[in-house]
Each structure stands twice: as structure tokens, then as C-alpha cells.
Coordinates of C-alpha atoms and ligand atoms in Angstrom, one line a residue:
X170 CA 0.0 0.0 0.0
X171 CA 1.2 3.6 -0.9
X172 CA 2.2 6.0 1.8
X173 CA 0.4 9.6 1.8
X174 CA 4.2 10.7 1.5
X175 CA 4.9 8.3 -1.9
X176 CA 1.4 8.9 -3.1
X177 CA 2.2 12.7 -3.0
X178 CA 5.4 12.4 -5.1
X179 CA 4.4 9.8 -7.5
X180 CA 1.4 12.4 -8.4
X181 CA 4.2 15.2 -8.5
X182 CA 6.0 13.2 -10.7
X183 CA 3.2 12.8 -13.2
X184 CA 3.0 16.6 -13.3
X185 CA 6.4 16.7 -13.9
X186 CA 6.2 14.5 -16.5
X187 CA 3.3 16.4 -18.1
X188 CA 4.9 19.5 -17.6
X189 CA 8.1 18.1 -19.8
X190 CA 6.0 17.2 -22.3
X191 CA 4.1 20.7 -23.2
X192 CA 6.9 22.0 -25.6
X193 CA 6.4 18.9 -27.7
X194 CA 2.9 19.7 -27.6
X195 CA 3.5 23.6 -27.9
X196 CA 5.3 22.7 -31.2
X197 CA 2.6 20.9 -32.8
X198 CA 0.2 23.6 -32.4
X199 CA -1.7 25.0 -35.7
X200 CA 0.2 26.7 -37.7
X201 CA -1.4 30.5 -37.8
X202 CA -3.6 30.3 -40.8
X203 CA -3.2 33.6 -42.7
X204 CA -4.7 34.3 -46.4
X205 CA -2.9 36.4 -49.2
X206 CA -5.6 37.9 -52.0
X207 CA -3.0 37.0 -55.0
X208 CA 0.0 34.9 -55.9
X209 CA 3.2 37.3 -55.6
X210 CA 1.6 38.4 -52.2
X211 CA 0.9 34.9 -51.0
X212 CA 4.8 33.9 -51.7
X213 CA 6.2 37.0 -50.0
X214 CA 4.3 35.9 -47.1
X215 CA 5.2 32.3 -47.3
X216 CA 8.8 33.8 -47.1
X217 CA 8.1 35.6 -44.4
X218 CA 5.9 33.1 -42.7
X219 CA 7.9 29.8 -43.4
X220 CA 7.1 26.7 -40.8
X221 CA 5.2 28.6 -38.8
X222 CA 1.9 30.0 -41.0
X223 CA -0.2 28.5 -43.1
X224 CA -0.8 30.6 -46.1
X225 CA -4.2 29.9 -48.6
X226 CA -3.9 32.5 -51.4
X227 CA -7.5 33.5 -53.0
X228 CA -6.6 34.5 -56.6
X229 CA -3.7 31.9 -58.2
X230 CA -1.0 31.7 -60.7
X231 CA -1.8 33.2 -63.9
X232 CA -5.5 34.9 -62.3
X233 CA -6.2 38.3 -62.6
X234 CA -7.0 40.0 -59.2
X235 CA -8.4 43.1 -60.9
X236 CA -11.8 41.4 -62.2
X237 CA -12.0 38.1 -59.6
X238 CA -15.0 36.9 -58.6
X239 CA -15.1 35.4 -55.5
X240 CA -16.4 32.5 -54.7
X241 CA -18.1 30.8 -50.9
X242 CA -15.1 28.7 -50.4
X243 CA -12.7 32.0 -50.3
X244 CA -15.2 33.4 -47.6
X245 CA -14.6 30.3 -45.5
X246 CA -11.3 30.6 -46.1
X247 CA -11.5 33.9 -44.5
X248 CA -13.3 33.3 -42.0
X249 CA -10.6 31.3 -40.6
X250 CA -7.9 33.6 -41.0
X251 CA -6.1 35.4 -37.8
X252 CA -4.9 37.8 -41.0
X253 CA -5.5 38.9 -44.5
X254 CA -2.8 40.6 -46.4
X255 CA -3.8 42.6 -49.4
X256 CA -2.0 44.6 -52.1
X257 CA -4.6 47.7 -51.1
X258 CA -4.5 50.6 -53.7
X259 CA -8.1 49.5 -55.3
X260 CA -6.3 46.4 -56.7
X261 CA -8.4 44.1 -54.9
X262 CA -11.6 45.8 -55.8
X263 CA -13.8 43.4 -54.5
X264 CA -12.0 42.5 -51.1
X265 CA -14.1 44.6 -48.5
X266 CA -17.1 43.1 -49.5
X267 CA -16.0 39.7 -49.1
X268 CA -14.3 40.7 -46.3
X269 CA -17.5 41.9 -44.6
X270 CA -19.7 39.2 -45.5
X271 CA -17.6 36.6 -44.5
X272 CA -17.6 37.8 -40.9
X273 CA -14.1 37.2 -40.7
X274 CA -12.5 38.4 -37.2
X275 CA -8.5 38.5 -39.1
X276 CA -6.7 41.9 -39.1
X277 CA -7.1 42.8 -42.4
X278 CA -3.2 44.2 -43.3
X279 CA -2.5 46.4 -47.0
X280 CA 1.1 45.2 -48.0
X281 CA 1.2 48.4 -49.9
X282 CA 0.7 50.6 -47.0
X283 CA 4.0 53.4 -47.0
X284 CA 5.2 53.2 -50.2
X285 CA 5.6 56.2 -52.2
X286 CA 2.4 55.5 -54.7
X287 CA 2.5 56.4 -58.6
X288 CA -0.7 58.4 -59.7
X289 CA -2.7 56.3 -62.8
X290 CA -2.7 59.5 -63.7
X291 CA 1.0 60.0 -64.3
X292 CA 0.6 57.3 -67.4
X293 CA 1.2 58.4 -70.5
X294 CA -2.4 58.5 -71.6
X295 CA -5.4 59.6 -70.0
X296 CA -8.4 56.9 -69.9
X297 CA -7.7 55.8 -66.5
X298 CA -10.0 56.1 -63.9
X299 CA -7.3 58.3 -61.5
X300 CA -6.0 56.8 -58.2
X301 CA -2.8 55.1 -57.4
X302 CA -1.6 52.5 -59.8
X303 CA -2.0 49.3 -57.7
X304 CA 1.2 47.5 -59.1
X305 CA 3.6 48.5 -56.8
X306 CA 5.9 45.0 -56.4
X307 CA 6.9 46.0 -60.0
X308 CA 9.5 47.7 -57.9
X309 CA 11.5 45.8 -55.9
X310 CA 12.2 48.4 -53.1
X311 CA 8.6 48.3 -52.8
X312 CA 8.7 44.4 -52.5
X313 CA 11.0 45.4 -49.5
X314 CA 8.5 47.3 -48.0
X315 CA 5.6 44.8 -48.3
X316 CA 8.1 42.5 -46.5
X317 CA 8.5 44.8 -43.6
X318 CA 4.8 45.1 -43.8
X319 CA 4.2 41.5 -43.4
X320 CA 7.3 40.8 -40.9
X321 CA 5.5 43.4 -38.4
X322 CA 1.7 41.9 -39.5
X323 CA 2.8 38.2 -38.4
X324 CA 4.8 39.6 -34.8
X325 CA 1.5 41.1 -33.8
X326 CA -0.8 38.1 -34.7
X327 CA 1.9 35.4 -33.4
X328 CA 4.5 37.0 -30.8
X329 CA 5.8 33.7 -30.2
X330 CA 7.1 33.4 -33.2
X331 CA 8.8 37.0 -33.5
X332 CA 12.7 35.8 -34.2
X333 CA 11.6 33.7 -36.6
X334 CA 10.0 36.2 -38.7
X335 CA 12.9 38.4 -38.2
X336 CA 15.3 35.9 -39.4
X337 CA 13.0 34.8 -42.3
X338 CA 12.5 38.5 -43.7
X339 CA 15.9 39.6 -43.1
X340 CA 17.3 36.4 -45.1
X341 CA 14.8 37.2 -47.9
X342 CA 15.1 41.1 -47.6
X343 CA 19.3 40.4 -48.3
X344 CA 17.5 38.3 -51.1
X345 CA 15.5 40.8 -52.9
X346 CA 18.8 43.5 -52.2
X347 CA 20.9 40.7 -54.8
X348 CA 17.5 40.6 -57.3
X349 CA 17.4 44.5 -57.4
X350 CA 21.2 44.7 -58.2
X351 CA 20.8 42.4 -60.9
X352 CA 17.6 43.9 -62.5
X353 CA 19.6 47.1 -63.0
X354 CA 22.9 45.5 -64.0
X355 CA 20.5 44.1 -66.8
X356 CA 19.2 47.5 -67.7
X357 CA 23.0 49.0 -68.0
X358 CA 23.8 46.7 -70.8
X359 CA 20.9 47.6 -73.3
X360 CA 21.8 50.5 -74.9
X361 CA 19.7 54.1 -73.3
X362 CA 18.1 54.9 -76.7
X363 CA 16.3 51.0 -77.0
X364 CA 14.7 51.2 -73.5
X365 CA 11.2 51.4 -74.4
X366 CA 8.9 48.1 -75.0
X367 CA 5.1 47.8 -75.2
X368 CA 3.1 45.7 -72.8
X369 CA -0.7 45.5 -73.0
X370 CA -1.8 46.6 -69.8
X371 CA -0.1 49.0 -67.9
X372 CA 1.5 47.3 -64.9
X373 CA 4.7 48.2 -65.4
X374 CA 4.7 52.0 -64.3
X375 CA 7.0 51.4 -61.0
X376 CA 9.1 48.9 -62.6
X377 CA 9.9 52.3 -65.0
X378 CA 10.2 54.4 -62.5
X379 CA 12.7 52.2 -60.7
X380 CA 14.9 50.9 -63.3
X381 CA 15.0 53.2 -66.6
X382 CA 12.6 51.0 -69.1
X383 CA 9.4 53.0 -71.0
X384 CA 6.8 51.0 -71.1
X385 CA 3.8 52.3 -73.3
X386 CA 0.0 50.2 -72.9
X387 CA -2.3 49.8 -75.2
X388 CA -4.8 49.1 -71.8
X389 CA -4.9 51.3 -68.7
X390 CA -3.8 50.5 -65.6
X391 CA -6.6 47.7 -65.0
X392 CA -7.0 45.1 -66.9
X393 CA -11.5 45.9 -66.5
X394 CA -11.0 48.6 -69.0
X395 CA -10.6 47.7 -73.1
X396 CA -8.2 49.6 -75.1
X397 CA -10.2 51.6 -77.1
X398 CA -9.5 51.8 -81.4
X399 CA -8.0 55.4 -80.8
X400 CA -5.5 54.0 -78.1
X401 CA -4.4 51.4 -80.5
X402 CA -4.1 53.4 -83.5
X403 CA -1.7 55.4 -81.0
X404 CA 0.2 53.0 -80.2
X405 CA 0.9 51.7 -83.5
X406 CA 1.9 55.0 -84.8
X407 CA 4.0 55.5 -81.9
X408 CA 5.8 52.0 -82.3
X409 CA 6.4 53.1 -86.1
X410 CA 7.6 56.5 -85.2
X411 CA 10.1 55.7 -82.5
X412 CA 11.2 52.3 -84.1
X413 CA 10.0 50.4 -81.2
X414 CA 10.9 46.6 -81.7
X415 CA 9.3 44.4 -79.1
X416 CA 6.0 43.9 -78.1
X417 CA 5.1 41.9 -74.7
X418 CA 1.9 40.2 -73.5
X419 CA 1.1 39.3 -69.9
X420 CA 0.1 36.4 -68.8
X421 CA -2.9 38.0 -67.3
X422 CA -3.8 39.5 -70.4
X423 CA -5.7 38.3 -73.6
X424 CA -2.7 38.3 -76.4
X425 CA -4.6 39.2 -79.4
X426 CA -4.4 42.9 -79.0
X427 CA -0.7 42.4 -79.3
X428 CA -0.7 40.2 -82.2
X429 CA -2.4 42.8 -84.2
X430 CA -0.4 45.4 -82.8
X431 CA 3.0 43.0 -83.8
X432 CA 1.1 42.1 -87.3
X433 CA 1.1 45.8 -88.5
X434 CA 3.7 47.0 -86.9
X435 CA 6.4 44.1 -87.8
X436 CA 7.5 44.4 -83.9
X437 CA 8.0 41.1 -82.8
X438 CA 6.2 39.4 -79.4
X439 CA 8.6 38.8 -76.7
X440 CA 8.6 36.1 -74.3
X441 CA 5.1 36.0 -72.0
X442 CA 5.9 38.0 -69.0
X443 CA 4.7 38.1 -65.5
X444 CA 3.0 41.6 -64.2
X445 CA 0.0 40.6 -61.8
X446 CA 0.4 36.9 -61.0
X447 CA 3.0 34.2 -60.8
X448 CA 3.0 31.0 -63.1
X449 CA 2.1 28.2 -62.0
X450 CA 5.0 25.9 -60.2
X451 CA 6.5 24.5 -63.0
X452 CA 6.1 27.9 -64.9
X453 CA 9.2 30.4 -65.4
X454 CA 7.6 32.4 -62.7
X455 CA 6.7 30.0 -59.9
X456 CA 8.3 32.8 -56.9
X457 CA 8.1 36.7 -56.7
X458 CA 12.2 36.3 -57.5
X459 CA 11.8 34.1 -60.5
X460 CA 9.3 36.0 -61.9
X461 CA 11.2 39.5 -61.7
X462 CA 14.2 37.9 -63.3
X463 CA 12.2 36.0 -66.0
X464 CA 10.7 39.3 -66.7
X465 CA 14.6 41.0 -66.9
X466 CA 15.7 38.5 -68.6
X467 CA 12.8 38.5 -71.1
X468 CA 13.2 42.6 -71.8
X469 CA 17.0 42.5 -71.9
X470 CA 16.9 39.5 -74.7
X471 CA 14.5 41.6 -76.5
X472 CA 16.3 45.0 -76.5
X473 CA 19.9 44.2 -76.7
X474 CA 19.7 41.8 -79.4
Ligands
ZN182 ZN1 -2.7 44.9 -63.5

């Protein structure tokens, strides 16, 4: 028969026990569920993020965020979210709606928020509908910023977990640093008077501003709006006048413009490049990296050739 004494420390020694085991337990704990509206956001936050969140991205490779349509499942997926990280700057026009009638509780966090914001306005052509041009991540210092953004988003949802989104985003910041130098090392070698290419939509207004490249769009700054006949007899003028030699479609937009463009103009169609959504994995675009260097890579080849 037990003693009260050995009874006492037997039971102490279970809690001990118990009490050993609660890291193993406190390591196995959901991962923070955390949802991304698009692709490039979703693998900046996966970055960021790594072992410890569990990332659902709403629109995929190769969609188009401007004109989604949402659908019941991405309102569940919401409502389990502790956060939801958008682009902001209208590019997710349809967000705060589903936002709201999902009921979600999740901090709702704009990537975007502090950069310095381009004007739609500022385009070379006037049919936009004014506001900031949403595609910010088309420069790579913004990128930096959206990872900040999301470093600080994922310490206040998950404090536990803060020196492992510090290492993450500092590894992947140094990361980004190495893509940016080689972006403009890229520029340097195409001549100055060939640094002008036409895309259809115009996503790639940061992207100019950062690293020396005119880009001229048939389509405005969304990819809602149609060129309009008037725009694209501009544009093909302008591509004859100023000798302009390579024409590029995005993967979120319909290429046919841009063949007609390339049929009267005798510009040729690059290589499909990535503005508003990665590839798919096995795609030249599968990361937020790949994608920007594809996209170098696919502009230099063009020009310098
Ligand atoms: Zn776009």
C-alpha cells in the first residue's frame, strides 16, 4: 500500500512528466492560418511566414485579381484567417465586400501601405480612372516594403514566433537587395536609346520608374477597362515612329491585341511576362524572385539583341 508521503510524489512526478511534455505539444500547435488575395503576395508571405503560418492564397498563378469573382469557399477561407494581407490601392476591388460578409475576425493588413504611390494618372495616356496604380511590387524596393509590412503583420498576430520572422524576412530582404542589383545590372547593358517596349496593360509603371525601361500600354492600368480603337491606333503609330521593336503580353492579359499590334507594326512578341500573377510551379515564374528575373531577362533579350 502507498504511503500519503509516496502517493504525493508519485502524483508530483506525473505533473512533472506532463509538464516536460508541453513543448512537444506547444510545437505541434496549428500553424497561424493567414490568407494572401494574389500569388506574388501569397509567396512573400510564405517567405516571411515559413514553418510557422499556413498561407491559402484567394486569386492563383496566372488569375487576374483586378476582375476576380469570389467565390463561398474564399469566404470560409476567411473566416478562418487570424490575418489577411492585401495589395490595397483598389487592386483588390472586391475584397471589403467579401471581407465583410464573411464575418471574418482576421486583421485585415495592406502590403502596400508606406510606399511612395505612382498616380494612374502620371501614365502616358489619359483613360484611367485616376487613383494610385496598384502594381507596386513591379518595384523591388517596394517588395522590401511589403516585407517589412508583413514581418511586423505576423509579430503582432503570433509573438511567439517574432525571431523567426525576423530571421526569415531579413534572409529574404538580403534576397531581394541581390535581385534589385541584378535587375539594373541588366538595364546598363541595353543601350539608353532602345529602353522602351510595349506591354498591354499597364502594370509596369514602377518597374519604369525604378529601373530606366518606358513602357507604353495599349490598356490602362486595370486590366477591367478595353483599349479603345483610338488608343491602339496610338500606339501603333507611336511603335512606327520611334522604331520600337518588341511587343510583350502578360500572362494575365488576352494576347490578341498584341498580335495585331506586332502584325502591323512588324514588332515582334517577346517572351510572355509576368506583371499581376506568378506561373504556376513548373512555370518560369513560380516565386516573386523568378518571376522578376524571368521578366529582366525577357526585356533585356529583347532590347539588346
Ligand atoms: Zn494589373
Amino acid at each position: 500500500m502507498l504511503t500519503r508521503r509516496a502517493a504525493v510524489s508519485l502524483l508530483a512526478g506525473c505533473l512533472t512528466l506532463a509538464a516536460s511534455s508541453l513543448p512537444v505539444v506547444a510545437q505541434n500547435v496549428e500553424k497561424l492560418k493567414v490568407v494572401a488575395t494574389f500569388s506574388i503576395l501569397g509567396d512573400m508571405v510564405r517567405n516571411v511566414g515559413g514553418e510557422r503560418v499556413e498561407v491559402t492564397t484567394l486569386v492563383g498563378p496566372n488569375g487576374d485579381a483586378h476582375v476576380y469573382s469570389p467565390t463561398p469557399a474564399d469566404g470560409r477561407r476567411l473566416s478562418e484567417a487570424k490575418v489577411v494581407f492585401t495589395n490595397g490601392l483598389k487592386f483588390e476591388g472586391w475584397i471589403d465586400r467579401l471581407v465583410k460578409s464573411s464575418g471574418t475576425k482576421a486583421v485585415k493588413v495592406e502590403a502596400a501601405k508606406g510606399i511612395k504611390t505612382l498616380s494612374g494618372e502620371d501614365n502616358h495616356h489619359a483613360h484611367d480612372h485616376g487613383g494610385a496604380d496598384p502594381h507596386a511590387w513591379q518595384n523591388i524596393g517596394n517588395a522590401k516594403i511589403y516585407v517589412a509590412n508583413i514581418r511586423d503583420a505576423l509579430i503582432a498576430a503570433d509573438a511567439a514566433g517574432k525571431t523567426v520572422y525576423e530571421a526569415n524576412a531579413s534572409s529574404y530582404l538580403n534576397r531581394l537587395d541581390g535581385l534589385d542589383a541584378e535587375v539594373k545590372g541588366l538595364v546598363a547593358k541595353i543601350p539608353p536609346e532602345r529602353r522602351k517596349l510595349i506591354t498591354s496593360h499597364d502594370a509596369f509603371r514602377y518597374f519604369e520608374a525604378a529601373y530606366g525601361i518606358d513602357f507604353v500600354s495599349p490598356q490602362g492600368v486595370s486590366t477591367e477597362s478595353e483599349a479603345s480603337a483610338k488608343d491602339v491606333a496610338r500606339i501603333i503609330q507611336q511603335i512606327r515612329r520611334e522604331k520600337i521593336t518588341a511587343v510583350f503580353v502578360e500572362n494575365v492579359s488576352d494576347a490578341r491585341l498584341m498580335e495585331r499590334i506586332a502584325q502591323e507594326t512588324g514588332a515582334r512578341i517577346g517572351e510572355r511576362v509576368y506583371s499581376d500573377a506568378l506561373s504556376n510551379e513548373n512555370g518560369p515564374a513560380a516565386t516573386y524572385i523568378d518571376m522578376m528575373r524571368h521578366n529582366i531577362r525577357a526585356f533585356s533579350a529583347a532590347l539588346s539583341s
